[in-house]
Amino acid sequence: MKPEPAKLTVKIITLFPEMFPGHLGLSLSGKALEKRIWSLETVNPRYYTTDVHKTVDDSPFGGGAGMVMKPDILDRSLQAHLPLGRFIYMTPRGKPLTQAKAIELSQEPLLTILCGRYEGVDERLLEAYQAEEISIGDYVLSGGEQAAMILLDTVIRLLPDVIGNAGTHDEESFGNGLLEYPHYTRPAEWTGPDGILRKVPEILSSGHHAKVKDWRLEQSKAVTKERRPDLWSAYVVQNPENSKKTK
Ligand code: SAM
């Protein structure tokens, strides 16, 4: 009998296939990989070179530092692995990765992720394949592999049956446009290295679910307002009843 197809198939175009699955082979994503909730295929462009040196890069037209990944070699690598599904290029020039984007990508059956190295990829390849360019933050990594793993980690944990309690996602940071409230567990009283005795907020042991919910929402609002004015402003637009509380 043919095995059931994975809910998500991922193809990674990388000069360092040995980096995969990396941390994605552990914990939640690792178990999901074992259960074939998602599957992984790596493609090394070096395999599609034709010269003895297995050249995948060349110097940039117009001069300047570094090397650029060649479009012809990447094209051959991609053509040998069609279909591509949603084609993504990890790059600091891309749109920032958000939870909303992760949710969107978790609905796709097939993702192909191109990991850049050197100064990046010839622009014509990105144009020709209408690559969706995604950044994981305003800093520069030496390669797209770790960026791809971060993107995949966010996506895989959203797939059905990866996390036991599906409701978890709604209450997490960004689920409702706010950062998450603080968490506490036993012991109820704990003295830290600063010698201060800290107690868990009483409301959390009250057994009063509605009050706990309200308290958590207020905590979420407070932390978002303090740490992420950008998110808070967007939240107030969606929930104008909060606007009187903004100064
Ligand atoms: N010259 C590029 C620039 O300034 O935008 C940076 C190239 S970087 C050294 C090499 C590769 O790492 C990129 O092609 C990209 O695939 C990956 N990369 C680096 N930073 C990234 C980020 N913040 N998000 C996603 N991918 C990134």
PDB file of C-alpha atoms and ligand atoms in Angstrom:
ATOM      1  CA  MET A   1       0.000   0.000   0.000  1.00  0.00           C
ATOM      2  CA  LYS A   2       1.253   3.473  -0.888  1.00  0.00           C
ATOM      3  CA  PRO A   3       2.056   5.606   2.192  1.00  0.00           C
ATOM      4  CA  GLU A   4      -0.180   8.659   2.706  1.00  0.00           C
ATOM      5  CA  PRO A   5       1.403  11.804   1.236  1.00  0.00           C
ATOM      6  CA  ALA A   6       2.776  14.251   3.817  1.00  0.00           C
ATOM      7  CA  LYS A   7       0.547  17.264   4.581  1.00  0.00           C
ATOM      8  CA  LEU A   8       3.517  19.461   3.729  1.00  0.00           C
ATOM      9  CA  THR A   9       6.378  18.636   1.376  1.00  0.00           C
ATOM     10  CA  VAL A  10       9.443  20.857   1.642  1.00  0.00           C
ATOM     11  CA  LYS A  11      12.200  21.112  -0.950  1.00  0.00           C
ATOM     12  CA  ILE A  12      15.318  22.996   0.117  1.00  0.00           C
ATOM     13  CA  ILE A  13      17.784  24.313  -2.443  1.00  0.00           C
ATOM     14  CA  THR A  14      21.073  24.548  -0.567  1.00  0.00           C
ATOM     15  CA  LEU A  15      24.817  24.216  -1.025  1.00  0.00           C
ATOM     16  CA  PHE A  16      24.877  22.651   2.454  1.00  0.00           C
ATOM     17  CA  PRO A  17      22.295  19.833   2.453  1.00  0.00           C
ATOM     18  CA  GLU A  18      24.054  18.270   5.452  1.00  0.00           C
ATOM     19  CA  MET A  19      22.665  21.147   7.569  1.00  0.00           C
ATOM     20  CA  PHE A  20      19.181  19.595   7.240  1.00  0.00           C
ATOM     21  CA  PRO A  21      17.026  18.578   8.999  1.00  0.00           C
ATOM     22  CA  GLY A  22      19.273  20.015  11.761  1.00  0.00           C
ATOM     23  CA  HIS A  23      17.169  21.076  14.734  1.00  0.00           C
ATOM     24  CA  LEU A  24      14.035  20.356  12.714  1.00  0.00           C
ATOM     25  CA  GLY A  25      14.843  16.662  13.240  1.00  0.00           C
ATOM     26  CA  LEU A  26      14.315  17.075  17.015  1.00  0.00           C
ATOM     27  CA  SER A  27      11.391  17.689  19.333  1.00  0.00           C
ATOM     28  CA  LEU A  28       7.978  18.564  17.820  1.00  0.00           C
ATOM     29  CA  SER A  29       9.131  19.034  14.227  1.00  0.00           C
ATOM     30  CA  GLY A  30      11.321  15.904  14.460  1.00  0.00           C
ATOM     31  CA  LYS A  31       8.380  13.773  15.633  1.00  0.00           C
ATOM     32  CA  ALA A  32       6.235  15.271  12.879  1.00  0.00           C
ATOM     33  CA  LEU A  33       8.946  14.390  10.347  1.00  0.00           C
ATOM     34  CA  GLU A  34       9.032  10.801  11.645  1.00  0.00           C
ATOM     35  CA  LYS A  35       5.242  10.603  11.383  1.00  0.00           C
ATOM     36  CA  ARG A  36       5.469  12.020   7.834  1.00  0.00           C
ATOM     37  CA  ILE A  37       3.231  14.976   8.700  1.00  0.00           C
ATOM     38  CA  TRP A  38       5.853  16.837   6.707  1.00  0.00           C
ATOM     39  CA  SER A  39       8.615  15.562   4.446  1.00  0.00           C
ATOM     40  CA  LEU A  40      11.919  17.024   3.396  1.00  0.00           C
ATOM     41  CA  GLU A  41      14.017  16.843   0.257  1.00  0.00           C
ATOM     42  CA  THR A  42      17.296  18.709  -0.223  1.00  0.00           C
ATOM     43  CA  VAL A  43      18.692  19.747  -3.601  1.00  0.00           C
ATOM     44  CA  ASN A  44      22.349  20.699  -3.978  1.00  0.00           C
ATOM     45  CA  PRO A  45      22.941  23.029  -6.963  1.00  0.00           C
ATOM     46  CA  ARG A  46      26.531  21.775  -7.139  1.00  0.00           C
ATOM     47  CA  TYR A  47      25.155  18.542  -8.534  1.00  0.00           C
ATOM     48  CA  TYR A  48      23.852  20.497 -11.554  1.00  0.00           C
ATOM     49  CA  THR A  49      27.180  22.107 -12.496  1.00  0.00           C
ATOM     50  CA  THR A  50      28.988  21.062 -15.662  1.00  0.00           C
ATOM     51  CA  ASP A  51      32.596  22.208 -15.089  1.00  0.00           C
ATOM     52  CA  VAL A  52      35.313  20.331 -13.228  1.00  0.00           C
ATOM     53  CA  HIS A  53      35.343  22.894 -10.418  1.00  0.00           C
ATOM     54  CA  LYS A  54      31.574  22.504  -9.840  1.00  0.00           C
ATOM     55  CA  THR A  55      31.147  26.272  -9.987  1.00  0.00           C
ATOM     56  CA  VAL A  56      27.908  27.642  -8.582  1.00  0.00           C
ATOM     57  CA  ASP A  57      28.887  31.322  -8.249  1.00  0.00           C
ATOM     58  CA  ASP A  58      30.591  34.065 -10.202  1.00  0.00           C
ATOM     59  CA  SER A  59      31.732  37.650  -9.673  1.00  0.00           C
ATOM     60  CA  PRO A  60      29.109  40.419  -9.856  1.00  0.00           C
ATOM     61  CA  PHE A  61      28.613  42.486 -12.998  1.00  0.00           C
ATOM     62  CA  GLY A  62      29.451  46.080 -12.152  1.00  0.00           C
ATOM     63  CA  GLY A  63      32.176  45.020  -9.739  1.00  0.00           C
ATOM     64  CA  GLY A  64      32.124  44.973  -5.969  1.00  0.00           C
ATOM     65  CA  ALA A  65      32.847  42.508  -3.216  1.00  0.00           C
ATOM     66  CA  GLY A  66      31.728  38.890  -3.048  1.00  0.00           C
ATOM     67  CA  MET A  67      30.202  36.410  -5.434  1.00  0.00           C
ATOM     68  CA  VAL A  68      26.714  35.806  -6.796  1.00  0.00           C
ATOM     69  CA  MET A  69      24.909  32.477  -7.249  1.00  0.00           C
ATOM     70  CA  LYS A  70      24.564  31.706 -10.954  1.00  0.00           C
ATOM     71  CA  PRO A  71      21.058  31.707 -12.475  1.00  0.00           C
ATOM     72  CA  ASP A  72      21.720  28.928 -15.011  1.00  0.00           C
ATOM     73  CA  ILE A  73      22.844  26.449 -12.353  1.00  0.00           C
ATOM     74  CA  LEU A  74      19.951  27.283 -10.026  1.00  0.00           C
ATOM     75  CA  ASP A  75      17.550  27.009 -12.959  1.00  0.00           C
ATOM     76  CA  ARG A  76      18.798  23.505 -13.746  1.00  0.00           C
ATOM     77  CA  SER A  77      18.465  22.527 -10.081  1.00  0.00           C
ATOM     78  CA  LEU A  78      14.885  23.775  -9.967  1.00  0.00           C
ATOM     79  CA  GLN A  79      13.827  22.277 -13.283  1.00  0.00           C
ATOM     80  CA  ALA A  80      15.023  18.872 -12.123  1.00  0.00           C
ATOM     81  CA  HIS A  81      12.747  19.102  -9.079  1.00  0.00           C
ATOM     82  CA  LEU A  82       9.420  20.366 -10.388  1.00  0.00           C
ATOM     83  CA  PRO A  83       6.807  21.022  -9.159  1.00  0.00           C
ATOM     84  CA  LEU A  84       7.967  23.735  -6.778  1.00  0.00           C
ATOM     85  CA  GLY A  85       4.689  24.796  -5.190  1.00  0.00           C
ATOM     86  CA  ARG A  86       5.175  28.071  -3.360  1.00  0.00           C
ATOM     87  CA  PHE A  87       8.709  29.226  -4.198  1.00  0.00           C
ATOM     88  CA  ILE A  88      10.458  31.216  -1.472  1.00  0.00           C
ATOM     89  CA  TYR A  89      13.863  32.889  -1.382  1.00  0.00           C
ATOM     90  CA  MET A  90      15.248  33.687   2.081  1.00  0.00           C
ATOM     91  CA  THR A  91      16.867  37.131   1.993  1.00  0.00           C
ATOM     92  CA  PRO A  92      17.321  40.165   4.252  1.00  0.00           C
ATOM     93  CA  ARG A  93      15.758  42.150   1.363  1.00  0.00           C
ATOM     94  CA  GLY A  94      12.491  40.233   1.738  1.00  0.00           C
ATOM     95  CA  LYS A  95       9.280  41.053   3.563  1.00  0.00           C
ATOM     96  CA  PRO A  96       9.595  40.306   7.283  1.00  0.00           C
ATOM     97  CA  LEU A  97       8.403  36.878   8.427  1.00  0.00           C
ATOM     98  CA  THR A  98       5.297  37.213  10.596  1.00  0.00           C
ATOM     99  CA  GLN A  99       2.968  34.793  12.353  1.00  0.00           C
ATOM    100  CA  ALA A 100       0.314  35.658   9.747  1.00  0.00           C
ATOM    101  CA  LYS A 101       2.720  34.580   6.983  1.00  0.00           C
ATOM    102  CA  ALA A 102       3.510  31.349   8.867  1.00  0.00           C
ATOM    103  CA  ILE A 103      -0.223  30.586   9.136  1.00  0.00           C
ATOM    104  CA  GLU A 104      -0.644  31.277   5.408  1.00  0.00           C
ATOM    105  CA  LEU A 105       2.286  29.005   4.485  1.00  0.00           C
ATOM    106  CA  SER A 106       1.058  26.219   6.776  1.00  0.00           C
ATOM    107  CA  GLN A 107      -1.978  25.835   4.460  1.00  0.00           C
ATOM    108  CA  GLU A 108       0.268  25.012   1.463  1.00  0.00           C
ATOM    109  CA  PRO A 109       0.999  21.412   0.409  1.00  0.00           C
ATOM    110  CA  LEU A 110       4.402  22.182  -1.148  1.00  0.00           C
ATOM    111  CA  LEU A 111       7.092  24.761  -0.358  1.00  0.00           C
ATOM    112  CA  THR A 112      10.419  25.138  -2.154  1.00  0.00           C
ATOM    113  CA  ILE A 113      12.915  27.289  -0.277  1.00  0.00           C
ATOM    114  CA  LEU A 114      16.044  28.690  -1.887  1.00  0.00           C
ATOM    115  CA  CYS A 115      18.888  29.349   0.561  1.00  0.00           C
ATOM    116  CA  GLY A 116      21.340  31.977  -0.645  1.00  0.00           C
ATOM    117  CA  ARG A 117      25.066  32.070   0.042  1.00  0.00           C
ATOM    118  CA  TYR A 118      27.780  34.623  -0.848  1.00  0.00           C
ATOM    119  CA  GLU A 119      26.188  37.976  -1.784  1.00  0.00           C
ATOM    120  CA  GLY A 120      22.988  36.252  -2.821  1.00  0.00           C
ATOM    121  CA  VAL A 121      21.276  35.111  -6.022  1.00  0.00           C
ATOM    122  CA  ASP A 122      21.231  36.581  -9.548  1.00  0.00           C
ATOM    123  CA  GLU A 123      18.121  38.795  -9.680  1.00  0.00           C
ATOM    124  CA  ARG A 124      16.942  37.350 -13.022  1.00  0.00           C
ATOM    125  CA  LEU A 125      16.436  33.906 -11.482  1.00  0.00           C
ATOM    126  CA  LEU A 126      14.240  35.439  -8.768  1.00  0.00           C
ATOM    127  CA  GLU A 127      12.242  37.353 -11.383  1.00  0.00           C
ATOM    128  CA  ALA A 128      11.828  34.378 -13.694  1.00  0.00           C
ATOM    129  CA  TYR A 129      10.519  32.143 -10.896  1.00  0.00           C
ATOM    130  CA  GLN A 130       8.524  34.964  -9.222  1.00  0.00           C
ATOM    131  CA  ALA A 131      10.216  34.160  -5.945  1.00  0.00           C
ATOM    132  CA  GLU A 132       8.515  35.286  -2.763  1.00  0.00           C
ATOM    133  CA  GLU A 133      11.295  36.973  -0.805  1.00  0.00           C
ATOM    134  CA  ILE A 134      11.154  36.569   2.979  1.00  0.00           C
ATOM    135  CA  SER A 135      13.449  37.937   5.673  1.00  0.00           C
ATOM    136  CA  ILE A 136      13.693  36.651   9.233  1.00  0.00           C
ATOM    137  CA  GLY A 137      14.914  40.001  10.570  1.00  0.00           C
ATOM    138  CA  ASP A 138      16.972  43.111  10.044  1.00  0.00           C
ATOM    139  CA  TYR A 139      20.396  41.503  10.253  1.00  0.00           C
ATOM    140  CA  VAL A 140      22.610  39.601   7.825  1.00  0.00           C
ATOM    141  CA  LEU A 141      23.314  35.879   8.187  1.00  0.00           C
ATOM    142  CA  SER A 142      26.015  34.139   6.194  1.00  0.00           C
ATOM    143  CA  GLY A 143      23.485  31.848   4.525  1.00  0.00           C
ATOM    144  CA  GLY A 144      19.780  31.219   4.068  1.00  0.00           C
ATOM    145  CA  GLU A 145      19.779  27.761   5.686  1.00  0.00           C
ATOM    146  CA  GLN A 146      19.171  28.906   9.249  1.00  0.00           C
ATOM    147  CA  ALA A 147      16.601  31.417   8.023  1.00  0.00           C
ATOM    148  CA  ALA A 148      14.789  28.591   6.203  1.00  0.00           C
ATOM    149  CA  MET A 149      14.853  26.472   9.371  1.00  0.00           C
ATOM    150  CA  ILE A 150      13.311  29.290  11.385  1.00  0.00           C
ATOM    151  CA  LEU A 151      10.597  29.795   8.807  1.00  0.00           C
ATOM    152  CA  LEU A 152       9.916  26.044   8.731  1.00  0.00           C
ATOM    153  CA  ASP A 153       9.835  25.787  12.525  1.00  0.00           C
ATOM    154  CA  THR A 154       7.064  28.402  12.644  1.00  0.00           C
ATOM    155  CA  VAL A 155       5.137  26.663   9.868  1.00  0.00           C
ATOM    156  CA  ILE A 156       5.499  23.033  11.012  1.00  0.00           C
ATOM    157  CA  ARG A 157       4.228  23.663  14.550  1.00  0.00           C
ATOM    158  CA  LEU A 158       1.020  24.985  12.969  1.00  0.00           C
ATOM    159  CA  LEU A 159       0.341  21.806  10.969  1.00  0.00           C
ATOM    160  CA  PRO A 160      -2.539  19.654  12.219  1.00  0.00           C
ATOM    161  CA  ASP A 161      -1.541  17.034  14.852  1.00  0.00           C
ATOM    162  CA  VAL A 162       1.897  18.560  15.546  1.00  0.00           C
ATOM    163  CA  ILE A 163       0.917  20.278  18.788  1.00  0.00           C
ATOM    164  CA  GLY A 164      -1.540  18.334  20.974  1.00  0.00           C
ATOM    165  CA  ASN A 165      -3.786  21.247  21.931  1.00  0.00           C
ATOM    166  CA  ALA A 166      -4.649  23.182  18.765  1.00  0.00           C
ATOM    167  CA  GLY A 167      -6.173  25.990  20.901  1.00  0.00           C
ATOM    168  CA  THR A 168      -2.612  26.832  22.017  1.00  0.00           C
ATOM    169  CA  HIS A 169      -2.034  28.901  18.880  1.00  0.00           C
ATOM    170  CA  ASP A 170      -4.861  31.394  19.554  1.00  0.00           C
ATOM    171  CA  GLU A 171      -3.451  32.413  22.922  1.00  0.00           C
ATOM    172  CA  GLU A 172       0.179  32.641  21.833  1.00  0.00           C
ATOM    173  CA  SER A 173       1.962  35.870  21.039  1.00  0.00           C
ATOM    174  CA  PHE A 174       0.559  37.460  17.850  1.00  0.00           C
ATOM    175  CA  GLY A 175      -2.446  35.085  17.871  1.00  0.00           C
ATOM    176  CA  ASN A 176      -4.755  37.991  18.757  1.00  0.00           C
ATOM    177  CA  GLY A 177      -2.414  40.805  17.728  1.00  0.00           C
ATOM    178  CA  LEU A 178      -0.900  41.023  21.221  1.00  0.00           C
ATOM    179  CA  LEU A 179       2.156  39.568  22.939  1.00  0.00           C
ATOM    180  CA  GLU A 180       1.368  36.739  25.333  1.00  0.00           C
ATOM    181  CA  TYR A 181       0.669  37.181  29.067  1.00  0.00           C
ATOM    182  CA  PRO A 182       3.292  35.930  31.585  1.00  0.00           C
ATOM    183  CA  HIS A 183       3.333  32.293  32.716  1.00  0.00           C
ATOM    184  CA  TYR A 184       3.832  30.832  36.203  1.00  0.00           C
ATOM    185  CA  THR A 185       4.162  27.291  37.569  1.00  0.00           C
ATOM    186  CA  ARG A 186       4.996  25.578  40.873  1.00  0.00           C
ATOM    187  CA  PRO A 187       6.404  26.373  43.389  1.00  0.00           C
ATOM    188  CA  ALA A 188       3.846  29.085  44.225  1.00  0.00           C
ATOM    189  CA  GLU A 189       6.507  30.947  46.220  1.00  0.00           C
ATOM    190  CA  TRP A 190      10.113  31.157  45.032  1.00  0.00           C
ATOM    191  CA  THR A 191      13.166  33.074  46.194  1.00  0.00           C
ATOM    192  CA  GLY A 192      15.562  34.025  43.429  1.00  0.00           C
ATOM    193  CA  PRO A 193      19.320  34.684  43.602  1.00  0.00           C
ATOM    194  CA  ASP A 194      18.501  38.321  44.455  1.00  0.00           C
ATOM    195  CA  GLY A 195      17.032  37.106  47.812  1.00  0.00           C
ATOM    196  CA  ILE A 196      13.539  38.392  46.964  1.00  0.00           C
ATOM    197  CA  LEU A 197      10.571  36.115  47.652  1.00  0.00           C
ATOM    198  CA  ARG A 198       8.233  36.165  44.673  1.00  0.00           C
ATOM    199  CA  LYS A 199       4.685  34.819  44.804  1.00  0.00           C
ATOM    200  CA  VAL A 200       2.533  33.750  41.884  1.00  0.00           C
ATOM    201  CA  PRO A 201      -0.235  36.351  41.319  1.00  0.00           C
ATOM    202  CA  GLU A 202      -3.162  35.314  43.549  1.00  0.00           C
ATOM    203  CA  ILE A 203      -5.750  35.514  40.803  1.00  0.00           C
ATOM    204  CA  LEU A 204      -4.137  32.526  39.042  1.00  0.00           C
ATOM    205  CA  SER A 205      -4.928  30.209  41.980  1.00  0.00           C
ATOM    206  CA  SER A 206      -8.449  31.582  42.471  1.00  0.00           C
ATOM    207  CA  GLY A 207     -10.096  28.976  40.230  1.00  0.00           C
ATOM    208  CA  HIS A 208     -12.150  31.829  38.719  1.00  0.00           C
ATOM    209  CA  HIS A 209     -11.657  31.188  35.008  1.00  0.00           C
ATOM    210  CA  ALA A 210     -13.330  34.352  33.709  1.00  0.00           C
ATOM    211  CA  LYS A 211     -11.265  36.556  36.032  1.00  0.00           C
ATOM    212  CA  VAL A 212      -8.063  34.716  35.071  1.00  0.00           C
ATOM    213  CA  LYS A 213      -8.919  35.298  31.408  1.00  0.00           C
ATOM    214  CA  ASP A 214      -9.493  39.026  32.010  1.00  0.00           C
ATOM    215  CA  TRP A 215      -6.275  39.327  34.008  1.00  0.00           C
ATOM    216  CA  ARG A 216      -4.293  37.623  31.250  1.00  0.00           C
ATOM    217  CA  LEU A 217      -5.767  39.892  28.594  1.00  0.00           C
ATOM    218  CA  GLU A 218      -4.843  42.981  30.641  1.00  0.00           C
ATOM    219  CA  GLN A 219      -1.302  41.630  31.080  1.00  0.00           C
ATOM    220  CA  SER A 220      -1.060  41.010  27.346  1.00  0.00           C
ATOM    221  CA  LYS A 221      -2.176  44.538  26.614  1.00  0.00           C
ATOM    222  CA  ALA A 222       0.253  46.050  29.122  1.00  0.00           C
ATOM    223  CA  VAL A 223       3.289  44.174  27.831  1.00  0.00           C
ATOM    224  CA  THR A 224       2.421  44.866  24.196  1.00  0.00           C
ATOM    225  CA  LYS A 225       1.918  48.577  24.870  1.00  0.00           C
ATOM    226  CA  GLU A 226       5.249  48.786  26.667  1.00  0.00           C
ATOM    227  CA  ARG A 227       7.400  46.638  24.370  1.00  0.00           C
ATOM    228  CA  ARG A 228       5.801  46.867  20.950  1.00  0.00           C
ATOM    229  CA  PRO A 229       4.144  50.218  20.257  1.00  0.00           C
ATOM    230  CA  ASP A 230       3.782  49.155  16.598  1.00  0.00           C
ATOM    231  CA  LEU A 231       1.646  46.125  17.528  1.00  0.00           C
ATOM    232  CA  TRP A 232      -0.269  48.120  20.121  1.00  0.00           C
ATOM    233  CA  SER A 233      -1.232  50.829  17.613  1.00  0.00           C
ATOM    234  CA  ALA A 234      -2.493  48.177  15.191  1.00  0.00           C
ATOM    235  CA  TYR A 235      -4.440  46.482  18.016  1.00  0.00           C
ATOM    236  CA  VAL A 236      -6.101  49.754  19.014  1.00  0.00           C
ATOM    237  CA  VAL A 237      -7.196  50.348  15.428  1.00  0.00           C
ATOM    238  CA  GLN A 238      -8.858  46.900  15.450  1.00  0.00           C
ATOM    239  CA  ASN A 239     -10.164  47.309  19.009  1.00  0.00           C
ATOM    240  CA  PRO A 240     -10.943  51.051  19.370  1.00  0.00           C
ATOM    241  CA  GLU A 241     -12.444  50.583  22.851  1.00  0.00           C
ATOM    242  CA  ASN A 242      -8.815  50.493  24.043  1.00  0.00           C
ATOM    243  CA  SER A 243      -7.926  53.885  22.586  1.00  0.00           C
ATOM    244  CA  LYS A 244      -8.869  55.879  25.700  1.00  0.00           C
ATOM    245  CA  LYS A 245      -6.185  53.975  27.572  1.00  0.00           C
ATOM    246  CA  THR A 246      -3.420  55.098  25.193  1.00  0.00           C
ATOM    247  CA  LYS A 247      -1.570  58.274  26.088  1.00  0.00           C
TER     248      LYS A 247
HETATM  249  N1  SAM B   1      24.309  40.699   0.213  1.00  0.00           N
HETATM  250  C1  SAM B   1      23.077  40.377   0.882  1.00  0.00           C
HETATM  251  C2  SAM B   1      22.417  41.664   1.371  1.00  0.00           C
HETATM  252  O1  SAM B   1      23.111  42.562   1.798  1.00  0.00           O
HETATM  253  O2  SAM B   1      21.161  41.721   1.378  1.00  0.00           O
HETATM  254  C3  SAM B   1      23.326  39.424   2.044  1.00  0.00           C
HETATM  255  C4  SAM B   1      23.778  38.072   1.611  1.00  0.00           C
HETATM  256  S1  SAM B   1      23.970  36.961   2.948  1.00  0.00           S
HETATM  257  C5  SAM B   1      25.663  37.118   3.315  1.00  0.00           C
HETATM  258  C6  SAM B   1      23.855  35.377   2.197  1.00  0.00           C
HETATM  259  C7  SAM B   1      22.492  34.744   2.230  1.00  0.00           C
HETATM  260  O3  SAM B   1      22.042  34.593   3.569  1.00  0.00           O
HETATM  261  C8  SAM B   1      21.370  35.504   1.558  1.00  0.00           C
HETATM  262  O4  SAM B   1      21.370  35.296   0.161  1.00  0.00           O
HETATM  263  C9  SAM B   1      20.154  34.934   2.209  1.00  0.00           C
HETATM  264  O5  SAM B   1      19.726  33.736   1.584  1.00  0.00           O
HETATM  265  C10 SAM B   1      20.625  34.611   3.624  1.00  0.00           C
HETATM  266  N2  SAM B   1      20.219  35.605   4.628  1.00  0.00           N
HETATM  267  C11 SAM B   1      21.041  36.464   5.279  1.00  0.00           C
HETATM  268  N3  SAM B   1      20.370  37.223   6.139  1.00  0.00           N
HETATM  269  C12 SAM B   1      19.076  36.843   6.065  1.00  0.00           C
HETATM  270  C13 SAM B   1      17.896  37.281   6.717  1.00  0.00           C
HETATM  271  N4  SAM B   1      17.906  38.256   7.612  1.00  0.00           N
HETATM  272  N5  SAM B   1      16.727  36.667   6.385  1.00  0.00           N
HETATM  273  C14 SAM B   1      16.697  35.681   5.462  1.00  0.00           C
HETATM  274  N6  SAM B   1      17.794  35.233   4.814  1.00  0.00           N
HETATM  275  C15 SAM B   1      18.977  35.798   5.102  1.00  0.00           C
END
